[in-house]
Coordinates of C-alpha atoms in Angstrom, one line a residue:
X1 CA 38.0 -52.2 -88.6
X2 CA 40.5 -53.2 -85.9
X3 CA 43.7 -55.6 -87.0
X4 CA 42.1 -58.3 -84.7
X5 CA 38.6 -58.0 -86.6
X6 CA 40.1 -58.1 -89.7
X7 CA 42.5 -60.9 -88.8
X8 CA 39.2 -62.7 -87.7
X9 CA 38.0 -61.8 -91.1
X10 CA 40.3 -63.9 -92.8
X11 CA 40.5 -67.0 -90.3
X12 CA 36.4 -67.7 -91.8
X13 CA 38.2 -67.8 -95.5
X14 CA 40.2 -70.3 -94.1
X15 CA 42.8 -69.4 -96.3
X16 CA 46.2 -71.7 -96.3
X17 CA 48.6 -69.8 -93.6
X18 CA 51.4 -70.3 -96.1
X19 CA 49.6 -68.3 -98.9
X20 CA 48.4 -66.0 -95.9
X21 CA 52.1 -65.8 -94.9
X22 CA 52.7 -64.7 -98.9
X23 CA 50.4 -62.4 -98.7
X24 CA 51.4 -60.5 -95.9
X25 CA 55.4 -60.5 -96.5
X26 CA 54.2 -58.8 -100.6
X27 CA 52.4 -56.1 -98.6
X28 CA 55.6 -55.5 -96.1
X29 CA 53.1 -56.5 -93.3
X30 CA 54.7 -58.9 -90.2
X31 CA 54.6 -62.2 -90.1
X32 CA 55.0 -65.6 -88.0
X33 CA 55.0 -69.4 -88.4
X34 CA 51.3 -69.8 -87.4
X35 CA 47.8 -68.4 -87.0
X36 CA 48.5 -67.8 -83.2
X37 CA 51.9 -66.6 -83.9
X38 CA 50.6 -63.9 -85.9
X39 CA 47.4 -63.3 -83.7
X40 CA 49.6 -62.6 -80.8
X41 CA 51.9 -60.3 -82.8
X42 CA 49.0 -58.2 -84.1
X43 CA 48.1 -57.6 -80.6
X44 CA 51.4 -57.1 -79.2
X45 CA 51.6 -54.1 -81.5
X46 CA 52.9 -51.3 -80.6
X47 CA 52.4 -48.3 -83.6
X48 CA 50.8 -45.4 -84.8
X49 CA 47.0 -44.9 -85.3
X50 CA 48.3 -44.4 -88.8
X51 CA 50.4 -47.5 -89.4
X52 CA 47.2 -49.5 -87.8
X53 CA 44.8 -48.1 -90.2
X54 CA 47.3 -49.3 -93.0
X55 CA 47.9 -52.6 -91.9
X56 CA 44.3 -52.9 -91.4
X57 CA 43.3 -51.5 -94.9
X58 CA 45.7 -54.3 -96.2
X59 CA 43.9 -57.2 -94.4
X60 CA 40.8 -56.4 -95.5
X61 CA 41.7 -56.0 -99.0
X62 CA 43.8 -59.7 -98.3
X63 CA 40.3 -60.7 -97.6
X64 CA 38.7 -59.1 -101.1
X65 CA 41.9 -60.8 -103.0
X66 CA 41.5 -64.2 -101.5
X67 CA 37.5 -64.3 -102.2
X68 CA 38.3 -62.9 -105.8
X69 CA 41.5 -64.4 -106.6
X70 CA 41.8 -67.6 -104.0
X71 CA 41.4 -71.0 -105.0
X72 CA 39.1 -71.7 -108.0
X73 CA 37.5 -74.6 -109.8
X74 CA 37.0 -72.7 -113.1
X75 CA 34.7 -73.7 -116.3
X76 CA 34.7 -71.4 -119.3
X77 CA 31.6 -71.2 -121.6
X78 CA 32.5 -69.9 -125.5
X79 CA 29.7 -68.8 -127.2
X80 CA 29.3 -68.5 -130.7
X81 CA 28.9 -64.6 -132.1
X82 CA 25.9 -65.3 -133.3
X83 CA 24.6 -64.9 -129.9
X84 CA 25.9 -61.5 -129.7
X85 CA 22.8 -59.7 -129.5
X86 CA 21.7 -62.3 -126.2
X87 CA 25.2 -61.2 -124.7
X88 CA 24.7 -57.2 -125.2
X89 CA 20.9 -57.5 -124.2
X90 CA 22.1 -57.9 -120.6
X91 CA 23.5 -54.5 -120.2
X92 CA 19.8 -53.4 -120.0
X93 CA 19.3 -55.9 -117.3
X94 CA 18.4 -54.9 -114.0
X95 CA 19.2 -57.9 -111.8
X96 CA 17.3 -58.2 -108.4
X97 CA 19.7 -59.8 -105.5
X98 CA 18.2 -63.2 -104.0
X99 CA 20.3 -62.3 -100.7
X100 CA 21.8 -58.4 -99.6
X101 CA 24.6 -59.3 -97.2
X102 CA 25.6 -56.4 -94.6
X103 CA 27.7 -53.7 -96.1
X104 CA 30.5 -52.5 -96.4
X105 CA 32.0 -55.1 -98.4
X106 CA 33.8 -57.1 -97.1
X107 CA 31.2 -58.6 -95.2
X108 CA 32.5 -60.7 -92.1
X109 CA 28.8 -63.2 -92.2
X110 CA 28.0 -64.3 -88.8
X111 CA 26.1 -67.4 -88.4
X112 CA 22.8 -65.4 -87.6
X113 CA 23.3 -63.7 -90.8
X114 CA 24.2 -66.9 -93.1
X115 CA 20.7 -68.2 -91.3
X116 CA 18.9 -66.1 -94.3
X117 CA 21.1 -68.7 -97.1
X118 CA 20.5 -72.5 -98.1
X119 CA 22.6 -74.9 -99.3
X120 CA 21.6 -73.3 -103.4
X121 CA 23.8 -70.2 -104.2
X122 CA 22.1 -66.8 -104.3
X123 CA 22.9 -63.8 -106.6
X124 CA 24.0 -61.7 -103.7
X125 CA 26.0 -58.9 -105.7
X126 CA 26.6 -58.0 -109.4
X127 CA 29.6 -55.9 -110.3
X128 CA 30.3 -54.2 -114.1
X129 CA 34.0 -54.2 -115.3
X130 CA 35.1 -50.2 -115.6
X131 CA 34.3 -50.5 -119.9
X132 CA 30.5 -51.8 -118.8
X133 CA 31.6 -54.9 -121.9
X134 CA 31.5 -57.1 -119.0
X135 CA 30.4 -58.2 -115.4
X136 CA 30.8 -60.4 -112.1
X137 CA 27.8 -62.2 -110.6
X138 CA 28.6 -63.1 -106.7
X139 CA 26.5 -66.3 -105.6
X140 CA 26.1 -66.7 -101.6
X141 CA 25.9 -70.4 -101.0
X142 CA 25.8 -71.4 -96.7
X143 CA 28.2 -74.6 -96.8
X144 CA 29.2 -77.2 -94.4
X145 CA 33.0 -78.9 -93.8
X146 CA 32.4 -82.3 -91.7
X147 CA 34.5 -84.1 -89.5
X148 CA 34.2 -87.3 -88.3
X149 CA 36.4 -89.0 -85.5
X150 CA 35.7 -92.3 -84.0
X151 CA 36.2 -93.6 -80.2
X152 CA 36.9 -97.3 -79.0
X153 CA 34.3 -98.2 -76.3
X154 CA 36.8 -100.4 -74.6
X155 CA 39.3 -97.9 -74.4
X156 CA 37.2 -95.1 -72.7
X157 CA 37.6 -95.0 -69.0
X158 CA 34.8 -92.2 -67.0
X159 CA 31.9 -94.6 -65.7
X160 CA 29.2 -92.6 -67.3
X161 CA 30.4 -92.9 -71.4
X162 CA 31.0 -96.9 -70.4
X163 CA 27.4 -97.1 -68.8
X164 CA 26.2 -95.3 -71.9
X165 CA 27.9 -97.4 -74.6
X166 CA 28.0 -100.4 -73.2
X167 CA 27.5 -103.0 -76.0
X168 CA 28.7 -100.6 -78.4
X169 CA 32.1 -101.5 -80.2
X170 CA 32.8 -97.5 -81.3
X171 CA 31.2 -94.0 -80.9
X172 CA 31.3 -92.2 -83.9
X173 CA 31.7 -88.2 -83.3
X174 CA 30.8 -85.7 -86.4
X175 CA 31.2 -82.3 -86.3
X176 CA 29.6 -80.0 -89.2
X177 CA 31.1 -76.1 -89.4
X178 CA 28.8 -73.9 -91.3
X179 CA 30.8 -71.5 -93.6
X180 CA 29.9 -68.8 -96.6
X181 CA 30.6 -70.4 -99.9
X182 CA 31.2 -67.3 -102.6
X183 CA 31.0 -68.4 -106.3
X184 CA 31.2 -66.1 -109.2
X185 CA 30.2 -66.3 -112.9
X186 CA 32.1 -63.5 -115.1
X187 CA 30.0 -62.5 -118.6
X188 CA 32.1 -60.9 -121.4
X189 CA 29.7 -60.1 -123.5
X190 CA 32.4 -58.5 -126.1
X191 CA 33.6 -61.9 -126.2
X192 CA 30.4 -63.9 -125.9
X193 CA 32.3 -65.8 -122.8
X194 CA 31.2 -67.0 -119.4
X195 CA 33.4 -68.5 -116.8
X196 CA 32.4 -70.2 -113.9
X197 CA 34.4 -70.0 -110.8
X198 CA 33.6 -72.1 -107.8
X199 CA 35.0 -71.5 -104.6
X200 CA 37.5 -74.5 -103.7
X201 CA 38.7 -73.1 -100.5
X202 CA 37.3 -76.0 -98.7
X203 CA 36.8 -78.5 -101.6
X204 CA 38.9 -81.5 -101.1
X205 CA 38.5 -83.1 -104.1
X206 CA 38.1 -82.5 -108.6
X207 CA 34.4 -84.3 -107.8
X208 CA 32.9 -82.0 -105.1
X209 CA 34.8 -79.1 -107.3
X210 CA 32.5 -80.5 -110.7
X211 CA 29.8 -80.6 -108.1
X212 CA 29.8 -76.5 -107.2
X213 CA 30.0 -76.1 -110.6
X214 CA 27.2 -78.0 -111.9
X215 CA 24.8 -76.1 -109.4
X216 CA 26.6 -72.8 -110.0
X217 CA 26.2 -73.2 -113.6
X218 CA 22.1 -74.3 -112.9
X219 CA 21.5 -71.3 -110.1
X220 CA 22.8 -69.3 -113.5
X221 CA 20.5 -70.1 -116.0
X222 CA 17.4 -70.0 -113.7
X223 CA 18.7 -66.2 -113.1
X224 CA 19.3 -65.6 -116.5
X225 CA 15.7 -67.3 -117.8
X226 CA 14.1 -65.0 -114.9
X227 CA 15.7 -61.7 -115.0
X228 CA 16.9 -61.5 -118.7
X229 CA 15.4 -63.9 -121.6
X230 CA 13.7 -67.1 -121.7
X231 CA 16.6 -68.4 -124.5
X232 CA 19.0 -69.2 -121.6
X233 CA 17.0 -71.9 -120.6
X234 CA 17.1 -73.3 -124.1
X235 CA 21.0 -72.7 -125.2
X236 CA 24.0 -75.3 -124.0
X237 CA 27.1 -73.7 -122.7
X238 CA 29.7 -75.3 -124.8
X239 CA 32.6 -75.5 -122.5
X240 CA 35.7 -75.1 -123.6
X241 CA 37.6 -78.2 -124.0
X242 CA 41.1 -78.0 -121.7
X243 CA 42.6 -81.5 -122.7
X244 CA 44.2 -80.3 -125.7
X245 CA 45.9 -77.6 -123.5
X246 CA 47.7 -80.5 -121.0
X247 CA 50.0 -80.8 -124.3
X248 CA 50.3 -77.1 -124.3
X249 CA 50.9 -76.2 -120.8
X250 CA 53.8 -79.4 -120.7
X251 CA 55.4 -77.8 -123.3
X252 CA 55.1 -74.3 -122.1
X253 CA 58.2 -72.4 -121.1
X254 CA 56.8 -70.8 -117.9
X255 CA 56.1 -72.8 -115.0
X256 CA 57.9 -76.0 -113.5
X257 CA 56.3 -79.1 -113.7
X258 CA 55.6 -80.9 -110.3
X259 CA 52.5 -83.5 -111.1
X260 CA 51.6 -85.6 -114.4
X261 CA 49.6 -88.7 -115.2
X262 CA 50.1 -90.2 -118.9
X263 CA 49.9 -93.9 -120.2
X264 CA 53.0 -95.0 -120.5
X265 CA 54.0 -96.9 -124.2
X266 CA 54.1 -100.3 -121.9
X267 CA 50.1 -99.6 -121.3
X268 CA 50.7 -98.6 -118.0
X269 CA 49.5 -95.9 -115.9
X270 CA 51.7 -93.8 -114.5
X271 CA 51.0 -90.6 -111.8
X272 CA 54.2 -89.0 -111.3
X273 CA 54.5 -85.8 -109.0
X274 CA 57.6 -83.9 -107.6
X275 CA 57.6 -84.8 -103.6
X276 CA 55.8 -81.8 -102.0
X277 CA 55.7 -80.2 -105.5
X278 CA 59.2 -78.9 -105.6
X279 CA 61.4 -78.7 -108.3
X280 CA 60.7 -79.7 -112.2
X281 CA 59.0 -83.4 -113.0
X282 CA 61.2 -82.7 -116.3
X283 CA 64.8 -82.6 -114.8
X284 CA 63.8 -85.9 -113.3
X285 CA 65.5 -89.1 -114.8
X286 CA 63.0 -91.7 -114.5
X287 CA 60.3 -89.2 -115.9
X288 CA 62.6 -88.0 -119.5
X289 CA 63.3 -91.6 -119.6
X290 CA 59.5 -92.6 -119.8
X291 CA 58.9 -89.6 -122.3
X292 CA 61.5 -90.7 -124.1
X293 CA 60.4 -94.3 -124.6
X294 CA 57.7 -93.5 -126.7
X295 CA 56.3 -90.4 -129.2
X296 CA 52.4 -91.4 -128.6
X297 CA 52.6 -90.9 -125.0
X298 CA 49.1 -89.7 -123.8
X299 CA 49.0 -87.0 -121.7
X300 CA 45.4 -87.2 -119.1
X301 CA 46.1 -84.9 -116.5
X302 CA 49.0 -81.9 -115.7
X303 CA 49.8 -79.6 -112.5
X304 CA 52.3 -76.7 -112.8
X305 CA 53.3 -74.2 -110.7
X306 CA 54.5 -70.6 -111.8
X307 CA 57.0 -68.2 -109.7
X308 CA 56.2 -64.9 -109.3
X309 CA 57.7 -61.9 -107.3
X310 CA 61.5 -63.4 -106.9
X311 CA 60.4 -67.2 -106.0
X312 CA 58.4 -65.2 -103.0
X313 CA 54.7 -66.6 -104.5
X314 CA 54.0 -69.8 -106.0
X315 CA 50.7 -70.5 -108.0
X316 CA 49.7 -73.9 -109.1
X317 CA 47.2 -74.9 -112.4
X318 CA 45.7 -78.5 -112.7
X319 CA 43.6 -80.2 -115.1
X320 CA 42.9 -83.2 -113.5
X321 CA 42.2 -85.5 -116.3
X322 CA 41.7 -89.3 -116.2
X323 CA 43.4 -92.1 -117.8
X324 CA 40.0 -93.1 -119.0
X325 CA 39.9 -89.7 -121.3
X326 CA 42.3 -90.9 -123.3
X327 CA 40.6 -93.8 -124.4
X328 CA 37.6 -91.6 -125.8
X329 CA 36.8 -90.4 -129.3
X330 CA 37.1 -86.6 -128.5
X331 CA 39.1 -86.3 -125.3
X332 CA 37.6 -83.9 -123.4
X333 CA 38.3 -82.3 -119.4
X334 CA 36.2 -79.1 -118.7
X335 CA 37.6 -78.6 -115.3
X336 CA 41.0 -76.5 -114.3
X337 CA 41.9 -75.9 -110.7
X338 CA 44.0 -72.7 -109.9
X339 CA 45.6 -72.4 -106.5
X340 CA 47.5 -69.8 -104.0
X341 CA 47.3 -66.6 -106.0
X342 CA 47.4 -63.4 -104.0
X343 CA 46.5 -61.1 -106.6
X344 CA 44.5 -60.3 -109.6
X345 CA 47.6 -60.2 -111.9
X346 CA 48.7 -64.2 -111.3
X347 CA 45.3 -64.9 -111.2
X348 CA 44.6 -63.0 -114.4
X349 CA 47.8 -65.0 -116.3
X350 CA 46.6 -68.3 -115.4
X351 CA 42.9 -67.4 -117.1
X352 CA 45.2 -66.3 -120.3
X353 CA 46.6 -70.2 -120.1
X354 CA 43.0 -71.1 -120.1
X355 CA 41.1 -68.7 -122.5

């Protein structure tokens, strides 16, 4: 694959330039200050066959890093043992793809291809960890990002749009761009665990996140009830509770705290957040001061963000409680977000937080 293919390859992730910026300064690749910046540098190149190859190599596996590692809505499903024997059953399972996307992996989908998905997720690949005591089911979804811009009659000035709206007070413009959605459902079966991961690259909010998942975790159990046992569609997924881990991530000693909401002892409300989520919420006056105030401060919702490789990578968990949680007999927020990790290994410690 040629650098500007693969370069191309990652502009349909539409993954955030600064952790595509991260990225490429871990793997010692060159840089700039924006997507053209770096399109025209890749083309300006002037090295060996060799060196292209490598650089190449390195975007596409970018690519792979950012669809398995990039930004997740995650659920996590804990099973009681006695379903052991349901979990290990599925090693004899044989699953049969809804949807085979070109090959090799990566695939770079054009919109001809995504033609052949809906709006539902299809199981498009399934992939067994290297001890076979767990696997990865890939769901295809097609998806759409909107945009809507609106345009003054009375300000537009070419004879034909004024002939054509006259009467009108605005024109309303949307714009829909169809993009692959990849969601992934990881079974431990030595574990009797299943976590839901949604892809969030282009969800803007915890509600369309919930959303993915809720279809992601339905497009599951009809898979499971037709390929592997009728008991899935009988069994709840008891997903792990995360509010009692706000408490726990405040008061862990990684991380630096840059966004949480908690009632203050006054009754209030209060969402406070470190401007453009730099520096530590804790070193903040006004923030020990309201922590201070009271010892039955509730905590609803927490977003940290963890260092790694000498301050070079950031990555950011949330559990994006509400207020309205606290007021309820059992507490309870099934959703975490993780954000801007570049590789399996901060991805990987951020699941630990949540296991």
């Amino acid at each position: 694959m040629s650098l500007s293919s693969a370069l191309k390859q990652l502009q349909t992730r539409n993954v955030k330039f600064t952790t595509l910026k991260t990225a490429l300064t871990h793997n010692s690749m060159p840089t700039s200050n924006g997507w053209g910046g770096i399109e025209k540098k890749y083309a300006d190149l002037n090295i060996p066959a060799a060196t292209t190859s490598s650089y190449s190599s390195k975007l596409q596996k970018i690519y792979r890093d950012n669809i398995e590692y990039g930004d997740k809505a995650v659920q996590i499903a804990k099973f009681h043992n006695d379903l052991s024997h349901l979990f290990k059953s599925l090693l004899q399972v044989r699953f049969k793809m809804a949807f085979t996307p070109p090959k090799p992996f990566p695939e770079q989908l054009s919109l001809p291809d995504l033609k052949d998905l809906t709006l539902q997720p299809k199981l498009a690949r399934v992939e067994y960890n290297g001890t076979r005591t767990g696997f990865t089911m890939y769901f295809y979804a097609r998806a759409y990002e909107t945009f809507k811009e609106k345009f003054p009659v009375d300000q537009m000035r070419d004879p034909i749009s004024i002939r054509r709206f006259e009467g009108f007070d605005e024109v309303v413009a949307i714009k829909q761009i169809i993009y692959l959605r990849i969601d992934s459902v990881y079974v431990d079966i030595k574990d009797c665990r299943i976590e839901f991961f949604a892809d969030a690259t282009r969800l803007s909010s915890t509600d369309k996140m919930n959303e993915a998942l809720l279809q992601l975790k339905a497009i599951f159990r009809e898979v499971m009830i037709e390929q592997a046992s009728d008991q899935w569609g009988i069994i709840a997924f008891p997903l792990i509770n995360f509010f009692p881990k706000i408490h726990e991530v405040y008061n862990g000693a990684q991380g630096l705290l840059v966004q949480l909401g908690h009632n203050t002892a006054a009754g209030s409300i209060n969402n406070s957040r470190m401007r453009a989520s730099l520096g530590d919420l804790k070193q903040d006056p006004s923030h020990t001061a309201s922590m201070a105030s009271s010892t039955t401060i509730e905590k609803f919702s927490i977003k940290k963000a963890y260092s790694y490789y000498n301050d070079l990578s950031t990555v950011y968990l949330s559990i994006p409680g509400k207020s309205a949680d606290t007021s309820m007999p059992v507490p309870t927020v099934t959703t975490a977000i993780i954000e801007d990790c570049i590789d399996g290994t901060q991805f990987n410690d951020m699941m630990q937080i949540l296991r």
